[in-house]
Amino acid sequence: MRIVILGVGNILLSDEGIGVRAIEAFRDAYRLPPEVDLIDGGTTGMEMLEDLANATHLIIVDAVRCGQPPGTMVRIADEDVPVFFKTKLSPHQIGLSDVLATLALSGEEPGSVTVLGVQPVSLETGMSLSPPVEALLPALTARLAGELGRLGIVVEPAMREAA
């Protein structure tokens, strides 16, 4: 089993960077087994083909335009994922959609795809998440741990060194 957790987004556009920031927070919060790969996908596209090829499960973390109140977390899975990509929030999602289509054509698509998303509050230029979205990071990392649990992978909290 190989599980890829892919954080995508543009960290220069405030909440658009939630996927990347969530991956950073998850890496800091949990010890991960070797079958789980964390990838900071940023705004890349076809460069991710090799990283995503033949993953048993792909979990994407991203800002999503889902018609919910700003700061809402959503889970999109399986057959609903292509519908999500039709309502693109940003150019990197076009690239990711193309990557998944290319993997499918080559027979190397992930066994399952899940998107954990957050409705952005702000897409203004800025390196920081908006306060409401930043406040969601602990809940979002816990949801990531829960997704792994659904797949039979238990993650342990990272050990913190005493000050």
PDB file of C-alpha atoms in Angstrom:
ATOM      1  CA  MET A   1       0.000   0.000   0.000  1.00  0.00           C
ATOM      2  CA  ARG A   2       1.234   3.481  -0.887  1.00  0.00           C
ATOM      3  CA  ILE A   3      -0.728   6.513   0.237  1.00  0.00           C
ATOM      4  CA  VAL A   4       0.105   9.971  -1.074  1.00  0.00           C
ATOM      5  CA  ILE A   5      -1.091  13.077   0.735  1.00  0.00           C
ATOM      6  CA  LEU A   6      -0.725  15.987  -1.657  1.00  0.00           C
ATOM      7  CA  GLY A   7      -0.998  19.573  -0.468  1.00  0.00           C
ATOM      8  CA  VAL A   8      -1.559  22.006  -3.315  1.00  0.00           C
ATOM      9  CA  GLY A   9      -2.057  25.726  -3.569  1.00  0.00           C
ATOM     10  CA  ASN A  10      -0.377  29.068  -3.980  1.00  0.00           C
ATOM     11  CA  ILE A  11       1.096  30.270  -0.687  1.00  0.00           C
ATOM     12  CA  LEU A  12       1.318  33.810  -2.114  1.00  0.00           C
ATOM     13  CA  LEU A  13      -2.488  34.136  -2.182  1.00  0.00           C
ATOM     14  CA  SER A  14      -3.465  33.816   1.466  1.00  0.00           C
ATOM     15  CA  ASP A  15      -5.994  30.954   1.901  1.00  0.00           C
ATOM     16  CA  GLU A  16      -5.140  29.535  -1.544  1.00  0.00           C
ATOM     17  CA  GLY A  17      -2.114  28.069   0.252  1.00  0.00           C
ATOM     18  CA  ILE A  18      -4.119  25.997   2.754  1.00  0.00           C
ATOM     19  CA  GLY A  19      -3.105  22.699   1.133  1.00  0.00           C
ATOM     20  CA  VAL A  20       0.608  23.419   1.468  1.00  0.00           C
ATOM     21  CA  ARG A  21       0.208  24.828   4.986  1.00  0.00           C
ATOM     22  CA  ALA A  22      -1.830  21.773   6.035  1.00  0.00           C
ATOM     23  CA  ILE A  23       0.912  19.421   4.813  1.00  0.00           C
ATOM     24  CA  GLU A  24       3.488  21.381   6.814  1.00  0.00           C
ATOM     25  CA  ALA A  25       1.314  21.247   9.942  1.00  0.00           C
ATOM     26  CA  PHE A  26       0.600  17.529   9.458  1.00  0.00           C
ATOM     27  CA  ARG A  27       4.309  16.743   9.070  1.00  0.00           C
ATOM     28  CA  ASP A  28       4.993  18.593  12.342  1.00  0.00           C
ATOM     29  CA  ALA A  29       2.082  17.020  14.241  1.00  0.00           C
ATOM     30  CA  TYR A  30       2.419  13.311  13.374  1.00  0.00           C
ATOM     31  CA  ARG A  31       4.979  10.568  12.865  1.00  0.00           C
ATOM     32  CA  LEU A  32       4.184   8.878   9.584  1.00  0.00           C
ATOM     33  CA  PRO A  33       4.809   5.281   8.555  1.00  0.00           C
ATOM     34  CA  PRO A  34       6.882   4.627   5.419  1.00  0.00           C
ATOM     35  CA  GLU A  35       3.829   3.818   3.278  1.00  0.00           C
ATOM     36  CA  VAL A  36       2.593   7.424   3.593  1.00  0.00           C
ATOM     37  CA  ASP A  37       4.211  10.090   1.389  1.00  0.00           C
ATOM     38  CA  LEU A  38       3.607  13.788   2.038  1.00  0.00           C
ATOM     39  CA  ILE A  39       4.083  15.936  -1.051  1.00  0.00           C
ATOM     40  CA  ASP A  40       4.066  19.718  -1.237  1.00  0.00           C
ATOM     41  CA  GLY A  41       2.612  20.084  -4.716  1.00  0.00           C
ATOM     42  CA  GLY A  42       2.430  23.877  -4.582  1.00  0.00           C
ATOM     43  CA  THR A  43       1.141  24.947  -7.983  1.00  0.00           C
ATOM     44  CA  THR A  44       2.960  22.299 -10.022  1.00  0.00           C
ATOM     45  CA  GLY A  45       1.274  20.146 -12.620  1.00  0.00           C
ATOM     46  CA  MET A  46       2.719  17.424 -14.834  1.00  0.00           C
ATOM     47  CA  GLU A  47       5.878  17.396 -12.710  1.00  0.00           C
ATOM     48  CA  MET A  48       3.854  15.339 -10.206  1.00  0.00           C
ATOM     49  CA  LEU A  49       3.201  12.383 -12.537  1.00  0.00           C
ATOM     50  CA  GLU A  50       5.958  10.189 -11.139  1.00  0.00           C
ATOM     51  CA  ASP A  51       5.100  11.051  -7.521  1.00  0.00           C
ATOM     52  CA  LEU A  52       1.437  10.132  -7.952  1.00  0.00           C
ATOM     53  CA  ALA A  53       1.756   7.144 -10.296  1.00  0.00           C
ATOM     54  CA  ASN A  54       0.382   3.902  -8.885  1.00  0.00           C
ATOM     55  CA  ALA A  55      -0.553   5.324  -5.495  1.00  0.00           C
ATOM     56  CA  THR A  56      -3.036   3.071  -3.757  1.00  0.00           C
ATOM     57  CA  HIS A  57      -4.769   6.142  -2.343  1.00  0.00           C
ATOM     58  CA  LEU A  58      -4.367   9.846  -3.092  1.00  0.00           C
ATOM     59  CA  ILE A  59      -5.555  12.447  -0.597  1.00  0.00           C
ATOM     60  CA  ILE A  60      -5.470  16.016  -1.920  1.00  0.00           C
ATOM     61  CA  VAL A  61      -5.648  18.990   0.436  1.00  0.00           C
ATOM     62  CA  ASP A  62      -6.662  22.241  -1.233  1.00  0.00           C
ATOM     63  CA  ALA A  63      -8.719  25.400  -1.137  1.00  0.00           C
ATOM     64  CA  VAL A  64     -12.087  24.650  -2.727  1.00  0.00           C
ATOM     65  CA  ARG A  65     -14.928  26.760  -3.976  1.00  0.00           C
ATOM     66  CA  CYS A  66     -17.801  24.677  -2.654  1.00  0.00           C
ATOM     67  CA  GLY A  67     -20.603  27.197  -2.142  1.00  0.00           C
ATOM     68  CA  GLN A  68     -20.331  26.892   1.645  1.00  0.00           C
ATOM     69  CA  PRO A  69     -19.580  29.640   4.157  1.00  0.00           C
ATOM     70  CA  PRO A  70     -15.929  30.733   4.188  1.00  0.00           C
ATOM     71  CA  GLY A  71     -13.827  28.502   6.410  1.00  0.00           C
ATOM     72  CA  THR A  72     -16.001  25.412   5.863  1.00  0.00           C
ATOM     73  CA  MET A  73     -14.140  22.092   5.526  1.00  0.00           C
ATOM     74  CA  VAL A  74     -15.427  19.600   2.952  1.00  0.00           C
ATOM     75  CA  ARG A  75     -14.602  16.057   1.869  1.00  0.00           C
ATOM     76  CA  ILE A  76     -14.981  15.133  -1.800  1.00  0.00           C
ATOM     77  CA  ALA A  77     -14.363  11.537  -2.825  1.00  0.00           C
ATOM     78  CA  ASP A  78     -14.276   9.132  -5.731  1.00  0.00           C
ATOM     79  CA  GLU A  79     -16.784   9.971  -8.493  1.00  0.00           C
ATOM     80  CA  ASP A  80     -17.389  13.478  -7.087  1.00  0.00           C
ATOM     81  CA  VAL A  81     -13.730  14.480  -7.581  1.00  0.00           C
ATOM     82  CA  PRO A  82     -13.999  15.101 -11.361  1.00  0.00           C
ATOM     83  CA  VAL A  83     -17.034  17.317 -10.684  1.00  0.00           C
ATOM     84  CA  PHE A  84     -14.924  19.294  -8.207  1.00  0.00           C
ATOM     85  CA  PHE A  85     -12.269  19.914 -10.860  1.00  0.00           C
ATOM     86  CA  LYS A  86     -14.913  21.300 -13.225  1.00  0.00           C
ATOM     87  CA  THR A  87     -15.501  24.154 -10.760  1.00  0.00           C
ATOM     88  CA  LYS A  88     -11.867  25.203 -10.732  1.00  0.00           C
ATOM     89  CA  LEU A  89     -10.700  27.650  -8.127  1.00  0.00           C
ATOM     90  CA  SER A  90      -7.262  28.299  -9.583  1.00  0.00           C
ATOM     91  CA  PRO A  91      -4.933  27.323 -12.438  1.00  0.00           C
ATOM     92  CA  HIS A  92      -3.113  24.632 -10.424  1.00  0.00           C
ATOM     93  CA  GLN A  93      -6.341  22.638 -10.265  1.00  0.00           C
ATOM     94  CA  ILE A  94      -6.386  22.534 -14.063  1.00  0.00           C
ATOM     95  CA  GLY A  95      -2.881  21.052 -13.936  1.00  0.00           C
ATOM     96  CA  LEU A  96      -3.871  18.519 -11.288  1.00  0.00           C
ATOM     97  CA  SER A  97      -6.921  17.475 -13.304  1.00  0.00           C
ATOM     98  CA  ASP A  98      -4.642  16.912 -16.309  1.00  0.00           C
ATOM     99  CA  VAL A  99      -2.208  14.906 -14.168  1.00  0.00           C
ATOM    100  CA  LEU A 100      -4.996  12.598 -12.967  1.00  0.00           C
ATOM    101  CA  ALA A 101      -6.302  12.187 -16.527  1.00  0.00           C
ATOM    102  CA  THR A 102      -2.805  11.351 -17.787  1.00  0.00           C
ATOM    103  CA  LEU A 103      -2.332   8.786 -15.023  1.00  0.00           C
ATOM    104  CA  ALA A 104      -5.670   7.213 -15.968  1.00  0.00           C
ATOM    105  CA  LEU A 105      -4.659   7.011 -19.640  1.00  0.00           C
ATOM    106  CA  SER A 106      -1.404   5.289 -18.710  1.00  0.00           C
ATOM    107  CA  GLY A 107      -3.115   2.891 -16.288  1.00  0.00           C
ATOM    108  CA  GLU A 108      -1.224   4.378 -13.328  1.00  0.00           C
ATOM    109  CA  GLU A 109      -4.083   6.258 -11.662  1.00  0.00           C
ATOM    110  CA  PRO A 110      -4.502   6.117  -7.886  1.00  0.00           C
ATOM    111  CA  GLY A 111      -6.868   3.454  -6.576  1.00  0.00           C
ATOM    112  CA  SER A 112      -8.930   6.137  -4.857  1.00  0.00           C
ATOM    113  CA  VAL A 113      -8.874   9.933  -4.728  1.00  0.00           C
ATOM    114  CA  THR A 114     -10.166  12.053  -1.864  1.00  0.00           C
ATOM    115  CA  VAL A 115     -10.079  15.842  -1.624  1.00  0.00           C
ATOM    116  CA  LEU A 116     -10.114  17.508   1.773  1.00  0.00           C
ATOM    117  CA  GLY A 117     -10.878  21.120   1.111  1.00  0.00           C
ATOM    118  CA  VAL A 118     -11.479  24.411   2.817  1.00  0.00           C
ATOM    119  CA  GLN A 119     -13.675  27.186   1.433  1.00  0.00           C
ATOM    120  CA  PRO A 120     -11.280  30.162   1.431  1.00  0.00           C
ATOM    121  CA  VAL A 121     -12.013  33.379   3.268  1.00  0.00           C
ATOM    122  CA  SER A 122      -9.406  35.445   1.402  1.00  0.00           C
ATOM    123  CA  LEU A 123      -7.515  35.037  -1.849  1.00  0.00           C
ATOM    124  CA  GLU A 124      -5.777  38.383  -1.511  1.00  0.00           C
ATOM    125  CA  THR A 125      -2.032  38.613  -2.027  1.00  0.00           C
ATOM    126  CA  GLY A 126      -0.343  37.596   1.197  1.00  0.00           C
ATOM    127  CA  MET A 127       1.801  34.842   2.681  1.00  0.00           C
ATOM    128  CA  SER A 128      -0.411  34.229   5.730  1.00  0.00           C
ATOM    129  CA  LEU A 129      -3.659  32.331   5.958  1.00  0.00           C
ATOM    130  CA  SER A 130      -6.664  34.351   7.094  1.00  0.00           C
ATOM    131  CA  PRO A 131      -7.272  33.958  10.858  1.00  0.00           C
ATOM    132  CA  PRO A 132     -10.421  31.799  10.411  1.00  0.00           C
ATOM    133  CA  VAL A 133      -8.663  29.414   8.007  1.00  0.00           C
ATOM    134  CA  GLU A 134      -5.489  29.283  10.094  1.00  0.00           C
ATOM    135  CA  ALA A 135      -7.648  28.353  13.086  1.00  0.00           C
ATOM    136  CA  LEU A 136      -8.852  25.303  11.092  1.00  0.00           C
ATOM    137  CA  LEU A 137      -5.364  23.801  10.715  1.00  0.00           C
ATOM    138  CA  PRO A 138      -5.587  21.557  13.831  1.00  0.00           C
ATOM    139  CA  ALA A 139      -9.002  20.238  12.745  1.00  0.00           C
ATOM    140  CA  LEU A 140      -7.786  19.731   9.179  1.00  0.00           C
ATOM    141  CA  THR A 141      -4.708  17.795  10.308  1.00  0.00           C
ATOM    142  CA  ALA A 142      -6.958  15.681  12.559  1.00  0.00           C
ATOM    143  CA  ARG A 143      -9.175  14.954   9.523  1.00  0.00           C
ATOM    144  CA  LEU A 144      -6.105  13.885   7.583  1.00  0.00           C
ATOM    145  CA  ALA A 145      -5.221  11.499  10.405  1.00  0.00           C
ATOM    146  CA  GLY A 146      -8.822  10.259  10.290  1.00  0.00           C
ATOM    147  CA  GLU A 147      -8.604   9.647   6.536  1.00  0.00           C
ATOM    148  CA  LEU A 148      -5.501   7.556   7.117  1.00  0.00           C
ATOM    149  CA  GLY A 149      -7.346   5.699   9.877  1.00  0.00           C
ATOM    150  CA  ARG A 150     -10.140   4.849   7.431  1.00  0.00           C
ATOM    151  CA  LEU A 151      -7.436   3.268   5.266  1.00  0.00           C
ATOM    152  CA  GLY A 152      -6.098   1.240   8.186  1.00  0.00           C
ATOM    153  CA  ILE A 153      -3.104   3.478   8.902  1.00  0.00           C
ATOM    154  CA  VAL A 154      -2.692   4.687  12.472  1.00  0.00           C
ATOM    155  CA  VAL A 155      -0.490   7.737  12.942  1.00  0.00           C
ATOM    156  CA  GLU A 156       1.110   8.694  16.229  1.00  0.00           C
ATOM    157  CA  PRO A 157       1.491  12.255  17.449  1.00  0.00           C
ATOM    158  CA  ALA A 158       5.010  13.566  16.952  1.00  0.00           C
ATOM    159  CA  MET A 159       7.101  13.657  20.086  1.00  0.00           C
ATOM    160  CA  ARG A 160       7.896  17.167  21.199  1.00  0.00           C
ATOM    161  CA  GLU A 161      11.224  17.883  22.829  1.00  0.00           C
ATOM    162  CA  ALA A 162      11.010  19.361  26.312  1.00  0.00           C
ATOM    163  CA  ALA A 163      11.975  23.007  26.491  1.00  0.00           C
TER     164      ALA A 163
END
